[in-house]
PDB file of C-alpha atoms in Angstrom:
ATOM      1  CA  MET A 260       9.490  20.788 -65.373  1.00  0.00           C
ATOM      2  CA  LYS A 261      11.399  17.732 -64.255  1.00  0.00           C
ATOM      3  CA  GLY A 262      13.532  19.900 -62.045  1.00  0.00           C
ATOM      4  CA  ASN A 263      10.477  21.351 -60.340  1.00  0.00           C
ATOM      5  CA  MET A 264       9.029  17.860 -59.778  1.00  0.00           C
ATOM      6  CA  ALA A 265      12.305  16.641 -58.322  1.00  0.00           C
ATOM      7  CA  ALA A 266      12.444  19.616 -55.990  1.00  0.00           C
ATOM      8  CA  GLY A 267       8.881  18.958 -54.917  1.00  0.00           C
ATOM      9  CA  VAL A 268       9.669  15.335 -54.169  1.00  0.00           C
ATOM     10  CA  ARG A 269      12.712  16.371 -52.143  1.00  0.00           C
ATOM     11  CA  VAL A 270      10.561  18.802 -50.159  1.00  0.00           C
ATOM     12  CA  GLN A 271       7.881  16.142 -49.539  1.00  0.00           C
ATOM     13  CA  ARG A 272      10.520  13.648 -48.533  1.00  0.00           C
ATOM     14  CA  GLY A 273      11.961  16.212 -46.202  1.00  0.00           C
ATOM     15  CA  LEU A 274       8.571  16.838 -44.625  1.00  0.00           C
ATOM     16  CA  LEU A 275       7.937  13.102 -44.296  1.00  0.00           C
ATOM     17  CA  SER A 276      11.293  12.509 -42.695  1.00  0.00           C
ATOM     18  CA  ARG A 277      10.665  15.337 -40.206  1.00  0.00           C
ATOM     19  CA  LYS A 278       7.172  14.004 -39.355  1.00  0.00           C
ATOM     20  CA  THR A 279       8.559  10.488 -38.978  1.00  0.00           C
ATOM     21  CA  SER A 280      11.253  11.666 -36.630  1.00  0.00           C
ATOM     22  CA  LEU A 281       8.665  13.558 -34.581  1.00  0.00           C
ATOM     23  CA  LEU A 282       6.472  10.473 -34.349  1.00  0.00           C
ATOM     24  CA  TYR A 283       9.371   8.352 -33.173  1.00  0.00           C
ATOM     25  CA  SER A 284      10.403  10.909 -30.590  1.00  0.00           C
ATOM     26  CA  LEU A 285       6.847  11.442 -29.268  1.00  0.00           C
ATOM     27  CA  PRO A 286       6.556   8.149 -27.301  1.00  0.00           C
ATOM     28  CA  ARG A 287       9.891   8.845 -25.667  1.00  0.00           C
ATOM     29  CA  LYS A 288       8.617  12.211 -24.455  1.00  0.00           C
ATOM     30  CA  ILE A 289       5.288  10.971 -23.069  1.00  0.00           C
ATOM     31  CA  ALA A 290       6.473   7.586 -21.734  1.00  0.00           C
ATOM     32  CA  PRO A 291       6.860   7.513 -17.899  1.00  0.00           C
ATOM     33  CA  ASN A 292      10.461   7.889 -16.973  1.00  0.00           C
ATOM     34  CA  ARG A 293      12.258   6.408 -13.992  1.00  0.00           C
ATOM     35  CA  VAL A 294      11.399   9.361 -11.757  1.00  0.00           C
ATOM     36  CA  CYS A 295       7.669   8.965 -12.385  1.00  0.00           C
ATOM     37  CA  ILE A 296       7.787   5.242 -11.705  1.00  0.00           C
ATOM     38  CA  GLN A 297       9.720   5.786  -8.497  1.00  0.00           C
ATOM     39  CA  ARG A 298       7.270   8.480  -7.417  1.00  0.00           C
ATOM     40  CA  ALA A 299       4.307   6.174  -8.060  1.00  0.00           C
ATOM     41  CA  ALA A 300       5.963   3.436  -5.999  1.00  0.00           C
ATOM     42  CA  GLU A 301       6.505   5.896  -3.153  1.00  0.00           C
ATOM     43  CA  ILE A 302       2.847   6.930  -3.245  1.00  0.00           C
ATOM     44  CA  GLN A 303       1.738   3.268  -3.105  1.00  0.00           C
ATOM     45  CA  THR A 304       4.071   2.629  -0.180  1.00  0.00           C
ATOM     46  CA  VAL A 305       2.679   5.610   1.729  1.00  0.00           C
ATOM     47  CA  ARG A 306      -0.889   4.496   1.040  1.00  0.00           C
ATOM     48  CA  ALA A 307      -0.112   0.952   2.185  1.00  0.00           C
ATOM     49  CA  SER A 308       1.506   2.169   5.397  1.00  0.00           C
ATOM     50  CA  THR A 309      -1.439   4.499   6.012  1.00  0.00           C
ATOM     51  CA  ASN A 310      -3.903   1.638   5.545  1.00  0.00           C
ATOM     52  CA  THR A 311      -1.848  -0.570   7.878  1.00  0.00           C
ATOM     53  CA  ALA A 312      -1.730   2.155  10.535  1.00  0.00           C
ATOM     54  CA  GLY A 313      -5.469   2.730  10.225  1.00  0.00           C
ATOM     55  CA  GLU A 314      -6.189  -0.988  10.570  1.00  0.00           C
ATOM     56  CA  ALA A 315      -3.940  -1.216  13.629  1.00  0.00           C
ATOM     57  CA  GLN A 316      -5.791   1.686  15.277  1.00  0.00           C
ATOM     58  CA  HIS A 317      -9.113   0.011  14.500  1.00  0.00           C
ATOM     59  CA  ASN A 318      -7.963  -3.266  16.082  1.00  0.00           C
ATOM     60  CA  GLU A 319      -6.684  -1.499  19.189  1.00  0.00           C
ATOM     61  CA  LYS A 320      -9.913   0.489  19.580  1.00  0.00           C
ATOM     62  CA  TYR A 321     -12.007  -2.653  19.103  1.00  0.00           C
ATOM     63  CA  CYS A 322     -10.241  -4.386  22.008  1.00  0.00           C
ATOM     64  CA  LEU A 323     -10.428  -1.294  24.186  1.00  0.00           C
ATOM     65  CA  ASP A 324     -14.175  -0.849  23.604  1.00  0.00           C
ATOM     66  CA  LEU A 325     -14.861  -4.531  24.234  1.00  0.00           C
ATOM     67  CA  VAL A 326     -12.999  -4.557  27.549  1.00  0.00           C
ATOM     68  CA  ARG A 327     -14.548  -1.262  28.639  1.00  0.00           C
ATOM     69  CA  SER A 328     -18.084  -2.530  27.984  1.00  0.00           C
ATOM     70  CA  ARG A 329     -17.717  -6.109  29.305  1.00  0.00           C
ATOM     71  CA  ASP A 330     -14.884  -5.975  31.877  1.00  0.00           C
ATOM     72  CA  TYR A 331     -14.869  -2.462  33.294  1.00  0.00           C
ATOM     73  CA  GLU A 332     -12.703  -3.321  36.312  1.00  0.00           C
ATOM     74  CA  GLY A 333     -10.147  -4.869  33.962  1.00  0.00           C
ATOM     75  CA  PHE A 334     -10.329  -1.786  31.760  1.00  0.00           C
ATOM     76  CA  LEU A 335      -9.597   0.498  34.718  1.00  0.00           C
ATOM     77  CA  SER A 336      -6.692  -1.644  35.857  1.00  0.00           C
ATOM     78  CA  CYS A 337      -5.172  -1.534  32.353  1.00  0.00           C
ATOM     79  CA  LEU A 338      -5.184   2.262  32.491  1.00  0.00           C
ATOM     80  CA  LEU A 339      -2.879   2.092  35.519  1.00  0.00           C
ATOM     81  CA  LEU A 340      -0.242   0.054  33.679  1.00  0.00           C
ATOM     82  CA  PRO A 341       2.826   1.535  31.951  1.00  0.00           C
ATOM     83  CA  GLU A 342       2.177   2.611  28.370  1.00  0.00           C
ATOM     84  CA  GLU A 343       4.414  -0.075  26.874  1.00  0.00           C
ATOM     85  CA  ALA A 344       2.279  -2.825  28.461  1.00  0.00           C
ATOM     86  CA  ARG A 345      -1.165  -1.236  28.223  1.00  0.00           C
ATOM     87  CA  ARG A 346      -2.058  -2.189  24.659  1.00  0.00           C
ATOM     88  CA  SER A 347      -0.997  -5.812  25.076  1.00  0.00           C
ATOM     89  CA  SER A 348      -2.888  -6.054  28.371  1.00  0.00           C
ATOM     90  CA  LEU A 349      -6.053  -4.806  26.690  1.00  0.00           C
ATOM     91  CA  ALA A 350      -5.587  -7.434  23.977  1.00  0.00           C
ATOM     92  CA  LEU A 351      -5.308 -10.181  26.608  1.00  0.00           C
ATOM     93  CA  ARG A 352      -8.381  -8.970  28.470  1.00  0.00           C
ATOM     94  CA  ALA A 353     -10.333  -8.703  25.209  1.00  0.00           C
ATOM     95  CA  PHE A 354      -9.324 -12.296  24.459  1.00  0.00           C
ATOM     96  CA  ASN A 355     -10.544 -13.345  27.907  1.00  0.00           C
ATOM     97  CA  VAL A 356     -13.859 -11.484  27.464  1.00  0.00           C
ATOM     98  CA  GLU A 357     -14.385 -13.067  24.062  1.00  0.00           C
ATOM     99  CA  LEU A 358     -14.001 -16.546  25.565  1.00  0.00           C
ATOM    100  CA  ALA A 359     -16.046 -15.779  28.684  1.00  0.00           C
ATOM    101  CA  GLN A 360     -19.099 -14.642  26.739  1.00  0.00           C
ATOM    102  CA  VAL A 361     -19.259 -17.736  24.536  1.00  0.00           C
ATOM    103  CA  LYS A 362     -21.193 -19.720  27.144  1.00  0.00           C
ATOM    104  CA  ASP A 363     -24.001 -17.156  27.388  1.00  0.00           C
ATOM    105  CA  SER A 364     -24.099 -16.260  23.698  1.00  0.00           C
ATOM    106  CA  VAL A 365     -24.658 -19.687  22.137  1.00  0.00           C
ATOM    107  CA  SER A 366     -27.807 -21.764  22.203  1.00  0.00           C
ATOM    108  CA  GLN A 367     -26.081 -25.103  21.644  1.00  0.00           C
ATOM    109  CA  LYS A 368     -22.928 -26.546  23.130  1.00  0.00           C
ATOM    110  CA  THR A 369     -21.744 -27.654  19.678  1.00  0.00           C
ATOM    111  CA  ILE A 370     -21.588 -24.049  18.500  1.00  0.00           C
ATOM    112  CA  GLY A 371     -19.626 -23.105  21.605  1.00  0.00           C
ATOM    113  CA  LEU A 372     -17.163 -25.941  20.964  1.00  0.00           C
ATOM    114  CA  MET A 373     -16.684 -24.708  17.399  1.00  0.00           C
ATOM    115  CA  ARG A 374     -15.829 -21.227  18.634  1.00  0.00           C
ATOM    116  CA  MET A 375     -13.382 -22.631  21.173  1.00  0.00           C
ATOM    117  CA  GLN A 376     -11.761 -24.701  18.441  1.00  0.00           C
ATOM    118  CA  PHE A 377     -11.398 -21.531  16.392  1.00  0.00           C
ATOM    119  CA  TRP A 378      -9.390 -19.944  19.194  1.00  0.00           C
ATOM    120  CA  LYS A 379      -7.255 -23.037  19.677  1.00  0.00           C
ATOM    121  CA  THR A 380      -6.383 -22.935  15.992  1.00  0.00           C
ATOM    122  CA  THR A 381      -5.874 -19.167  16.172  1.00  0.00           C
ATOM    123  CA  ILE A 382      -3.322 -19.531  18.974  1.00  0.00           C
ATOM    124  CA  ASP A 383      -1.357 -22.040  16.879  1.00  0.00           C
ATOM    125  CA  GLU A 384      -1.468 -19.655  13.921  1.00  0.00           C
ATOM    126  CA  ILE A 385      -0.380 -16.722  16.093  1.00  0.00           C
ATOM    127  CA  TYR A 386       2.766 -18.593  17.118  1.00  0.00           C
ATOM    128  CA  ARG A 387       3.409 -19.376  13.436  1.00  0.00           C
ATOM    129  CA  ASP A 388       3.208 -15.623  12.713  1.00  0.00           C
ATOM    130  CA  ASP A 389       0.112 -16.191  10.596  1.00  0.00           C
ATOM    131  CA  PRO A 390      -2.847 -14.852  12.630  1.00  0.00           C
ATOM    132  CA  PRO A 391      -6.312 -14.610  11.054  1.00  0.00           C
ATOM    133  CA  ASN A 392      -7.541 -11.174  10.030  1.00  0.00           C
ATOM    134  CA  GLN A 393      -9.570 -10.554  13.174  1.00  0.00           C
ATOM    135  CA  PRO A 394      -9.069  -7.620  15.605  1.00  0.00           C
ATOM    136  CA  ILE A 395      -8.459  -9.609  18.795  1.00  0.00           C
ATOM    137  CA  SER A 396      -6.238 -12.235  17.186  1.00  0.00           C
ATOM    138  CA  THR A 397      -4.190  -9.543  15.416  1.00  0.00           C
ATOM    139  CA  GLU A 398      -3.680  -7.606  18.659  1.00  0.00           C
ATOM    140  CA  LEU A 399      -2.889 -10.832  20.493  1.00  0.00           C
ATOM    141  CA  TRP A 400      -0.285 -11.689  17.858  1.00  0.00           C
ATOM    142  CA  ARG A 401       1.285  -8.270  18.382  1.00  0.00           C
ATOM    143  CA  ALA A 402       1.388  -8.846  22.149  1.00  0.00           C
ATOM    144  CA  VAL A 403       3.012 -12.261  21.711  1.00  0.00           C
ATOM    145  CA  ARG A 404       5.700 -10.820  19.432  1.00  0.00           C
ATOM    146  CA  THR A 405       6.309  -7.814  21.680  1.00  0.00           C
ATOM    147  CA  HIS A 406       6.539  -9.590  25.036  1.00  0.00           C
ATOM    148  CA  GLY A 407       7.242 -13.221  24.169  1.00  0.00           C
ATOM    149  CA  LEU A 408       4.085 -14.468  25.898  1.00  0.00           C
ATOM    150  CA  THR A 409       3.924 -18.115  26.950  1.00  0.00           C
ATOM    151  CA  LYS A 410       1.671 -20.174  24.700  1.00  0.00           C
ATOM    152  CA  ARG A 411       0.782 -22.600  27.496  1.00  0.00           C
ATOM    153  CA  TRP A 412      -1.126 -19.962  29.464  1.00  0.00           C
ATOM    154  CA  LEU A 413      -3.206 -18.921  26.440  1.00  0.00           C
ATOM    155  CA  THR A 414      -4.037 -22.523  25.600  1.00  0.00           C
ATOM    156  CA  ARG A 415      -4.954 -23.292  29.214  1.00  0.00           C
ATOM    157  CA  ILE A 416      -7.469 -20.438  29.300  1.00  0.00           C
ATOM    158  CA  VAL A 417      -9.213 -21.747  26.167  1.00  0.00           C
ATOM    159  CA  THR A 418      -9.205 -25.342  27.429  1.00  0.00           C
ATOM    160  CA  GLU A 419     -10.720 -24.387  30.786  1.00  0.00           C
ATOM    161  CA  ARG A 420     -13.392 -22.191  29.189  1.00  0.00           C
ATOM    162  CA  GLU A 421     -14.220 -25.092  26.894  1.00  0.00           C
ATOM    163  CA  LYS A 422     -14.758 -27.411  29.879  1.00  0.00           C
ATOM    164  CA  ASP A 423     -17.045 -24.806  31.405  1.00  0.00           C
ATOM    165  CA  LEU A 424     -19.457 -25.238  28.479  1.00  0.00           C
ATOM    166  CA  ASP A 425     -20.743 -28.403  30.188  1.00  0.00           C
ATOM    167  CA  ASP A 426     -23.047 -26.065  32.131  1.00  0.00           C
ATOM    168  CA  ARG A 427     -22.932 -27.836  35.477  1.00  0.00           C
ATOM    169  CA  ALA A 428     -22.393 -26.697  39.046  1.00  0.00           C
ATOM    170  CA  TYR A 429     -19.073 -27.230  40.785  1.00  0.00           C
ATOM    171  CA  ARG A 430     -19.208 -30.191  43.153  1.00  0.00           C
ATOM    172  CA  ASN A 431     -16.993 -28.511  45.733  1.00  0.00           C
ATOM    173  CA  ILE A 432     -14.902 -25.423  46.353  1.00  0.00           C
ATOM    174  CA  GLN A 433     -11.795 -27.244  45.095  1.00  0.00           C
ATOM    175  CA  GLU A 434     -13.313 -27.537  41.602  1.00  0.00           C
ATOM    176  CA  LEU A 435     -14.120 -23.835  41.576  1.00  0.00           C
ATOM    177  CA  GLU A 436     -10.571 -23.018  42.689  1.00  0.00           C
ATOM    178  CA  LYS A 437      -9.111 -25.222  39.965  1.00  0.00           C
ATOM    179  CA  TYR A 438     -11.247 -23.526  37.336  1.00  0.00           C
ATOM    180  CA  SER A 439     -10.241 -20.105  38.665  1.00  0.00           C
ATOM    181  CA  GLU A 440      -6.560 -21.043  38.674  1.00  0.00           C
ATOM    182  CA  ASN A 441      -6.628 -22.188  35.052  1.00  0.00           C
ATOM    183  CA  ALA A 442      -8.814 -19.368  33.718  1.00  0.00           C
ATOM    184  CA  GLN A 443      -8.080 -16.323  35.896  1.00  0.00           C
ATOM    185  CA  SER A 444      -4.567 -16.977  37.229  1.00  0.00           C
ATOM    186  CA  SER A 445      -3.314 -17.866  33.751  1.00  0.00           C
ATOM    187  CA  LEU A 446      -4.472 -14.449  32.573  1.00  0.00           C
ATOM    188  CA  LEU A 447      -2.573 -12.809  35.429  1.00  0.00           C
ATOM    189  CA  TYR A 448       0.586 -14.745  34.521  1.00  0.00           C
ATOM    190  CA  LEU A 449       0.343 -13.322  31.003  1.00  0.00           C
ATOM    191  CA  LEU A 450      -0.199  -9.805  32.332  1.00  0.00           C
ATOM    192  CA  LEU A 451       2.930 -10.185  34.456  1.00  0.00           C
ATOM    193  CA  GLU A 452       4.849 -11.191  31.334  1.00  0.00           C
ATOM    194  CA  CYS A 453       3.632  -8.011  29.602  1.00  0.00           C
ATOM    195  CA  LEU A 454       5.198  -6.093  32.496  1.00  0.00           C
ATOM    196  CA  GLY A 455       8.432  -8.056  32.223  1.00  0.00           C
ATOM    197  CA  VAL A 456       7.933  -9.607  35.668  1.00  0.00           C
ATOM    198  CA  LYS A 457       9.296 -13.147  35.947  1.00  0.00           C
ATOM    199  CA  ASN A 458       9.368 -13.983  39.615  1.00  0.00           C
ATOM    200  CA  VAL A 459       8.219 -17.076  41.459  1.00  0.00           C
ATOM    201  CA  HIS A 460       6.820 -15.008  44.321  1.00  0.00           C
ATOM    202  CA  ALA A 461       4.820 -12.840  41.927  1.00  0.00           C
ATOM    203  CA  ASP A 462       3.471 -15.983  40.246  1.00  0.00           C
ATOM    204  CA  HIS A 463       2.517 -17.405  43.644  1.00  0.00           C
ATOM    205  CA  ALA A 464       0.618 -14.232  44.498  1.00  0.00           C
ATOM    206  CA  ALA A 465      -1.056 -14.233  41.064  1.00  0.00           C
ATOM    207  CA  SER A 466      -2.207 -17.796  41.638  1.00  0.00           C
ATOM    208  CA  HIS A 467      -3.999 -16.878  44.867  1.00  0.00           C
ATOM    209  CA  ILE A 468      -5.408 -13.653  43.411  1.00  0.00           C
ATOM    210  CA  GLY A 469      -6.756 -15.543  40.387  1.00  0.00           C
ATOM    211  CA  LYS A 470      -8.506 -18.085  42.612  1.00  0.00           C
ATOM    212  CA  ALA A 471     -10.024 -15.330  44.734  1.00  0.00           C
ATOM    213  CA  GLN A 472     -11.146 -13.463  41.643  1.00  0.00           C
ATOM    214  CA  GLY A 473     -12.836 -16.567  40.251  1.00  0.00           C
ATOM    215  CA  ILE A 474     -14.718 -17.175  43.498  1.00  0.00           C
ATOM    216  CA  VAL A 475     -15.827 -13.536  43.717  1.00  0.00           C
ATOM    217  CA  THR A 476     -16.966 -13.592  40.077  1.00  0.00           C
ATOM    218  CA  CYS A 477     -19.048 -16.697  40.763  1.00  0.00           C
ATOM    219  CA  LEU A 478     -20.688 -14.985  43.747  1.00  0.00           C
ATOM    220  CA  ARG A 479     -21.337 -11.756  41.851  1.00  0.00           C
ATOM    221  CA  ALA A 480     -22.958 -13.670  38.996  1.00  0.00           C
ATOM    222  CA  THR A 481     -25.458 -15.431  41.268  1.00  0.00           C
ATOM    223  CA  PRO A 482     -28.360 -13.008  40.513  1.00  0.00           C
ATOM    224  CA  HIS A 483     -27.718 -13.296  36.766  1.00  0.00           C
ATOM    225  CA  HIS A 484     -27.588 -17.081  36.911  1.00  0.00           C
ATOM    226  CA  SER A 485     -30.694 -17.192  39.121  1.00  0.00           C
ATOM    227  CA  SER A 486     -32.646 -15.237  36.488  1.00  0.00           C
ATOM    228  CA  ARG A 487     -31.804 -18.079  34.079  1.00  0.00           C
ATOM    229  CA  ARG A 488     -32.677 -20.676  36.722  1.00  0.00           C
ATOM    230  CA  LYS A 489     -29.052 -21.825  36.941  1.00  0.00           C
ATOM    231  CA  VAL A 490     -26.896 -22.458  40.019  1.00  0.00           C
ATOM    232  CA  TYR A 491     -23.115 -22.601  39.742  1.00  0.00           C
ATOM    233  CA  LEU A 492     -22.245 -22.286  43.421  1.00  0.00           C
ATOM    234  CA  PRO A 493     -20.312 -25.281  44.814  1.00  0.00           C
ATOM    235  CA  MET A 494     -22.795 -28.017  45.704  1.00  0.00           C
ATOM    236  CA  ASP A 495     -21.159 -28.914  49.036  1.00  0.00           C
ATOM    237  CA  ILE A 496     -21.562 -25.320  50.245  1.00  0.00           C
ATOM    238  CA  CYS A 497     -25.155 -25.153  49.023  1.00  0.00           C
ATOM    239  CA  MET A 498     -25.938 -28.346  50.970  1.00  0.00           C
ATOM    240  CA  LEU A 499     -24.569 -26.730  54.132  1.00  0.00           C
TER     241      LEU A 499
END
């Protein structure tokens, strides 16, 4: 009898030891091994790169659509540029459109000044490699990194557009030319930098073209301004 009980205990102990060993080995079998962890990391990396690529395409399309709808001549001219400069040129023109439409889109000068201050701060952040998460600023940051754009020209465009919020007519043609030089010619200088053109003669031509473009834009906008009972033509010419 005792022998049977001892044999039974040995059998039970044997079963318990086998079950215990199975329980200890089970977590090792189902725990994620190094291959699984590496695979999961690869999947996350692919997803992150896909999201980044999708966001970049969205930013590029946003700038393209904005320029096409608000600056169609600029849009057409960008299509004629080499592919390596086209995207950056669209970003610059989208930046210019964004600033140009502030004056007509705000009801109070204070709001316009706040938006101009945003872009001044954004330019500083772009050159610190910390642009805000906004389509135009992100594309502008890419253009600055790609072509080494001069900060002074970007800042001068914002400063001149900010002065234009005063909503007053130009006293003479010289004031209109100065505004055009700072706003339009500065944009052309940046476009030349996107093309890798650094030439004093090209800059001289861009200066004159920017002034002419500003004068033509003022003339073309006369019907629009008249509908709002505004006159921005130089006062000395109007008096003549």
